[in-house]
GROMACS .gro file of C-alpha atoms in nm:
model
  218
    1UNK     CA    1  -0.448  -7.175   1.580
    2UNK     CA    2  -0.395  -7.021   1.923
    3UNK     CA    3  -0.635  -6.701   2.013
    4UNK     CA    4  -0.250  -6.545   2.127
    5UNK     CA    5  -0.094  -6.669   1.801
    6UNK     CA    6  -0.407  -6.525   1.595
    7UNK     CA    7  -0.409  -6.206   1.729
    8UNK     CA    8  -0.008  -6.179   1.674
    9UNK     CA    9  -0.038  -6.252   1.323
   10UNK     CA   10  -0.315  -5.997   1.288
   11UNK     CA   11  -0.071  -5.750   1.440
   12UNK     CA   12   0.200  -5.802   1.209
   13UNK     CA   13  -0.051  -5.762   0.873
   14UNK     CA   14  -0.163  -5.450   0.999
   15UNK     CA   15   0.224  -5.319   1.067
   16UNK     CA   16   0.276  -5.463   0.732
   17UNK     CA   17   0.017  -5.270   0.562
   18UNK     CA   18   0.096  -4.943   0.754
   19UNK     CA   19   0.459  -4.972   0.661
   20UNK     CA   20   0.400  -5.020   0.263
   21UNK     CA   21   0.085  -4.763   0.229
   22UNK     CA   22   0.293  -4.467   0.456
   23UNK     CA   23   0.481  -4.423   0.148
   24UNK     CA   24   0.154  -4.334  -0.046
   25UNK     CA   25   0.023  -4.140   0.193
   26UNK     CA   26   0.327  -3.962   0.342
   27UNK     CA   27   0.326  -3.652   0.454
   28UNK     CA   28   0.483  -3.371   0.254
   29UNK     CA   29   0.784  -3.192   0.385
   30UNK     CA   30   0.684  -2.835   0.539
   31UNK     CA   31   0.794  -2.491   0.334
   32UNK     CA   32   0.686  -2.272   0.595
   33UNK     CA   33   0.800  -2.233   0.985
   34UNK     CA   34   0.810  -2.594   1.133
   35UNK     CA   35   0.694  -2.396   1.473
   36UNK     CA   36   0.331  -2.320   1.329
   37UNK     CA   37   0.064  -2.562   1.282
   38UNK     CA   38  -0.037  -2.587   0.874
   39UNK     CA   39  -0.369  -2.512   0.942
   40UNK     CA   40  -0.265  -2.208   1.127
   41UNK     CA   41  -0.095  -2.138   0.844
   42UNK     CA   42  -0.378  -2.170   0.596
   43UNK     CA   43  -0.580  -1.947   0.841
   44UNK     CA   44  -0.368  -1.661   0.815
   45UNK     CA   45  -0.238  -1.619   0.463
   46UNK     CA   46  -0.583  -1.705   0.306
   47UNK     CA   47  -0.672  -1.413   0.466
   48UNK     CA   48  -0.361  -1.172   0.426
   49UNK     CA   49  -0.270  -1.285   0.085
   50UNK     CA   50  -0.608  -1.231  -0.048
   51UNK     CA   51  -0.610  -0.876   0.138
   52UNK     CA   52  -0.322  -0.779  -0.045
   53UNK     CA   53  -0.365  -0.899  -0.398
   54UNK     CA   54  -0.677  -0.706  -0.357
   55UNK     CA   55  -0.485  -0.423  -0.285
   56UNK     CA   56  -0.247  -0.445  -0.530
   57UNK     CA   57  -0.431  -0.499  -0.829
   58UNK     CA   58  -0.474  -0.134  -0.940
   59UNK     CA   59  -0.079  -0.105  -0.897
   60UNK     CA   60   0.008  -0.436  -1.100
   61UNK     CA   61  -0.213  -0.319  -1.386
   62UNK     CA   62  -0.066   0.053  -1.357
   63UNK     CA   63   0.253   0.008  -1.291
   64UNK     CA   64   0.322  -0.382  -1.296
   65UNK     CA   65   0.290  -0.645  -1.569
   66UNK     CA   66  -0.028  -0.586  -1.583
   67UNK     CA   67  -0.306  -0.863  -1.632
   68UNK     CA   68  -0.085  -1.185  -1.675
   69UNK     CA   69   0.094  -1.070  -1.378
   70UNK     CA   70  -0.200  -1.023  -1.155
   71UNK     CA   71  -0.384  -1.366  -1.315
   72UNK     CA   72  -0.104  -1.516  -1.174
   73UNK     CA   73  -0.091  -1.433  -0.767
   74UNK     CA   74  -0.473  -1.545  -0.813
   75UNK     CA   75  -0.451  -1.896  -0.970
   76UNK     CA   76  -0.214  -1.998  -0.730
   77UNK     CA   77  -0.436  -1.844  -0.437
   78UNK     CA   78  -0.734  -2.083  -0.559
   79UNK     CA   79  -0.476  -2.367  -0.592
   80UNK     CA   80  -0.403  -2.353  -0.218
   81UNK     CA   81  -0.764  -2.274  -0.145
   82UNK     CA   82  -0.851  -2.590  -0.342
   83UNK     CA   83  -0.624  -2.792  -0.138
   84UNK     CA   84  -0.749  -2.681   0.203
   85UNK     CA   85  -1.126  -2.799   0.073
   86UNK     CA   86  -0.931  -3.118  -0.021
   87UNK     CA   87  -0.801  -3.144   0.274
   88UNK     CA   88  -0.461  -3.124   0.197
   89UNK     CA   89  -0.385  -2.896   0.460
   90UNK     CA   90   0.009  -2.920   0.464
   91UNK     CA   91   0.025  -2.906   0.088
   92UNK     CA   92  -0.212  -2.622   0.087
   93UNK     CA   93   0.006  -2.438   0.339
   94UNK     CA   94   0.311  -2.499   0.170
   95UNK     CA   95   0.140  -2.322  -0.153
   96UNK     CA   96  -0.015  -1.995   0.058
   97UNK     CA   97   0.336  -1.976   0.164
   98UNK     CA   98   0.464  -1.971  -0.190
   99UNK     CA   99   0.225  -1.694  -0.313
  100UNK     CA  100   0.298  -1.501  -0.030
  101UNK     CA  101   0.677  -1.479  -0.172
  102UNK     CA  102   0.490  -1.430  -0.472
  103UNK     CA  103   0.278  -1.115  -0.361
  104UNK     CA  104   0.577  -0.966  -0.171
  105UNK     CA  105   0.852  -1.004  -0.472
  106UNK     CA  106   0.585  -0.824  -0.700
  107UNK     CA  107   0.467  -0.531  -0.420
  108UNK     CA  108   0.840  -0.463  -0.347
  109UNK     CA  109   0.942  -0.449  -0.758
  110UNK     CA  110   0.645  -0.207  -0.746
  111UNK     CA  111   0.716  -0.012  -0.433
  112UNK     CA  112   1.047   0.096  -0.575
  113UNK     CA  113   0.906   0.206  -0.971
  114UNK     CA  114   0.653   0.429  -0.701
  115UNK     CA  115   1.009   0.518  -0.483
  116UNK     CA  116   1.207   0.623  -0.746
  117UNK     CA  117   0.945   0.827  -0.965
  118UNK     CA  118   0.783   0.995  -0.670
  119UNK     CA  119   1.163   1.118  -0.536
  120UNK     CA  120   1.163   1.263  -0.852
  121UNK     CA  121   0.834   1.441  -0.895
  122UNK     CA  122   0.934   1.561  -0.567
  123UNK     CA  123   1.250   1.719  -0.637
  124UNK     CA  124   1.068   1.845  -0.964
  125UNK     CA  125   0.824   2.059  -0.744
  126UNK     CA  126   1.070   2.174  -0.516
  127UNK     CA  127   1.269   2.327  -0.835
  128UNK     CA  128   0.942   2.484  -0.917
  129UNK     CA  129   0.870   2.640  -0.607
  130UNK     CA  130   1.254   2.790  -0.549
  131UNK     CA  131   1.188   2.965  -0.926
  132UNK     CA  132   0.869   3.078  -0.833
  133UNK     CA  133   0.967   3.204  -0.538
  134UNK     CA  134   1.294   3.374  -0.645
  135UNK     CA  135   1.073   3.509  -0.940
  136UNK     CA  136   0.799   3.680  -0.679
  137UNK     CA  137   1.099   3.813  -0.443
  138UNK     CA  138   1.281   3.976  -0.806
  139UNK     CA  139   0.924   4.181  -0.834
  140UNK     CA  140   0.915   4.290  -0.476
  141UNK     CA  141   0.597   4.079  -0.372
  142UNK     CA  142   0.533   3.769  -0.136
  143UNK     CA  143   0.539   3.427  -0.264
  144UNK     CA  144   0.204   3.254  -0.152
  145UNK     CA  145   0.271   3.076   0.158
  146UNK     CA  146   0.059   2.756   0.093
  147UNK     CA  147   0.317   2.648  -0.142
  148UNK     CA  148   0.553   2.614   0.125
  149UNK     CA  149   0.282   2.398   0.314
  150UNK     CA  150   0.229   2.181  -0.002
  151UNK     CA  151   0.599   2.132  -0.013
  152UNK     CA  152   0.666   2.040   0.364
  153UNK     CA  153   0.308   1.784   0.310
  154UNK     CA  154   0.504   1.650   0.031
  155UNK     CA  155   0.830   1.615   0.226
  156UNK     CA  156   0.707   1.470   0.527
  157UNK     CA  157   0.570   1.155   0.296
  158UNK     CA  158   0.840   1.113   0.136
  159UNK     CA  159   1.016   1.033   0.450
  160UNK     CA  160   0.706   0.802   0.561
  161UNK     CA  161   0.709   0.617   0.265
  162UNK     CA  162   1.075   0.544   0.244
  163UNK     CA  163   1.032   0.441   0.578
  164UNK     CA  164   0.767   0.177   0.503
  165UNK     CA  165   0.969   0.061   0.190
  166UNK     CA  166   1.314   0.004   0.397
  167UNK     CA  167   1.093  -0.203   0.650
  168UNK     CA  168   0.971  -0.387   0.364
  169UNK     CA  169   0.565  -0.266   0.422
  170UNK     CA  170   0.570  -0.215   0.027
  171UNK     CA  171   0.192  -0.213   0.009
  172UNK     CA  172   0.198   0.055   0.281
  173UNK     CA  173   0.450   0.245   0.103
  174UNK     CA  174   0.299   0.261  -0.215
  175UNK     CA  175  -0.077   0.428  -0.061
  176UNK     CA  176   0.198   0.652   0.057
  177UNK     CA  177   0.423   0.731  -0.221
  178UNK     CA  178  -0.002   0.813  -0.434
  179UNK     CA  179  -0.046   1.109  -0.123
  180UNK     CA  180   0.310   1.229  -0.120
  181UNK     CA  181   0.193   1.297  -0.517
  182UNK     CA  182  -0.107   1.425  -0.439
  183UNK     CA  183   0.094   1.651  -0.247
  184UNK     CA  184   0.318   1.758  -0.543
  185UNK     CA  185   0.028   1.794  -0.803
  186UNK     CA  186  -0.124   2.027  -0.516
  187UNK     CA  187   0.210   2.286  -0.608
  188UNK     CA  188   0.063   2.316  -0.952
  189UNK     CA  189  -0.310   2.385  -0.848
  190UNK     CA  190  -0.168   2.706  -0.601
  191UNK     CA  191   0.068   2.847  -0.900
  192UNK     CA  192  -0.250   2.812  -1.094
  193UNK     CA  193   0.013   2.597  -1.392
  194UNK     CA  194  -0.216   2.372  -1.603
  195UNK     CA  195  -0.094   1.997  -1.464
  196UNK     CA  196   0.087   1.824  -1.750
  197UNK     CA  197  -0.078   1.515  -1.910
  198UNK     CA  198   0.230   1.334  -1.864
  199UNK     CA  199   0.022   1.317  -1.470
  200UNK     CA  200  -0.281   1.159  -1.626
  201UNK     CA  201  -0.193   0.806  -1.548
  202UNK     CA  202  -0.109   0.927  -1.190
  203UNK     CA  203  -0.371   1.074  -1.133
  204UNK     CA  204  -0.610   0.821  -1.163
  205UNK     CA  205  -0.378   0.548  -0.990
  206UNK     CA  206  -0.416   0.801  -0.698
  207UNK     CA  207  -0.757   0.740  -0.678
  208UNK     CA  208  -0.710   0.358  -0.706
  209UNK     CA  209  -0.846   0.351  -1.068
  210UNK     CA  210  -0.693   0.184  -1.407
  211UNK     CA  211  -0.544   0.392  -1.646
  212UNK     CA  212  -0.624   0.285  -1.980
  213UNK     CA  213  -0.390   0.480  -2.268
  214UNK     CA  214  -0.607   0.619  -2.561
  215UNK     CA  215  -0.404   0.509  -2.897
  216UNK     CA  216  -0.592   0.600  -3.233
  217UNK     CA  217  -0.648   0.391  -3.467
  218UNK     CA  218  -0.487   0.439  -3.831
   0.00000   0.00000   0.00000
């Protein structure tokens, strides 16, 4: 056989071989923006996502599902973690991107249970201070003007907190919905009113801690 003839048959085995093993070793379609590089990808949400399940777990057990929910955003964090080390680095990619969908749906279901119960609270204290006030005016003496600076505090977060929630910063929103009630719990402390213990859970979900409820045994 001709060197020339050789080497064209040599050519055409390898083409063959490429063309039947691309199939096995294609690469997977891209779930995230085609205009990033996967491991740019990888780089990024392995760091943000694992930021913010960090700083959602107290929330999530609190407020959320709870365990099973939180268990969840994990595993598939050390899936795609797993990946990368495998060197799947488009597949990997593709599954940060997924439980970053994942983290979000669960921080905004959580922002709003923190929106709607601390618009509440706060229209709760505001009711309180109008009767106290109205109550101290009726006896001919001054209401204590730090309640009026506990309820403008209170006010003022409100408004930053929506603000983070309708530009979808839900984590944000949240550490600000826990001082706007901080705030609000501050009304009862000037009045000098014993803080209900319906607050309990609150209050320790304001200082980032589980609440664990006390049920007695039969």
């Amino acid at each position: 056989m001709k060197k020339g003839t050789f080497f064209i048959a040599i050519l055409v085995a390898l083409l063959s071989f490429s063309s039947e093993g691309y199939s096995q070793f294609e690469t997977p379609n891209k779930e995230f923006n085609p205009l990033y590089r996967p491991i740019s990808v990888v780089m990024r949400l392995s760091y943000d996502n694992f930021k913010k399940i960090k700083q959602l777990h107290t929330a999530i057990m609190n407020y959320g599902k709870g365990k099973e929910e939180f268990d969840k955003l994990v595993d598939t964090y050390a899936e795609a973690s797993a990946l990368y080390f495998q060197n799947k680095i488009v597949q990997s990619a593709n599954l940060f991107t997924k439980n970053q969908k994942e983290i979000d749906a669960v921080a905004s279901r959580i922002a709003l249970v923190y929106k709607d119960y601390t618009e509440k609270l706060h229209t709760e204290i505001i009711k309180m201070n109008v009767k106290y006030n109205i109550k101290k005016t009726l006896k001919g003496e001054k209401p204590n003007p730090s309640t009026t600076i506990a309820i403008r505090s209170a006010s003022f977060g409100v408004q930053k907190a929506n603000d983070y929630y309708v530009r979808s910063r839900w984590i944000n929103s949240i550490y600000q919905y826990r001082r706007v009630k901080d705030s609000c719990f501050k009304l009862y402390e000037i009045l000098e009113v014993p803080l209900p213990s319906k607050f309990r859970k609150d209050i320790l979900d304001n200082q980032n801690q589980i609440y664990v409820s006390k049920i007695k045994k039969k």
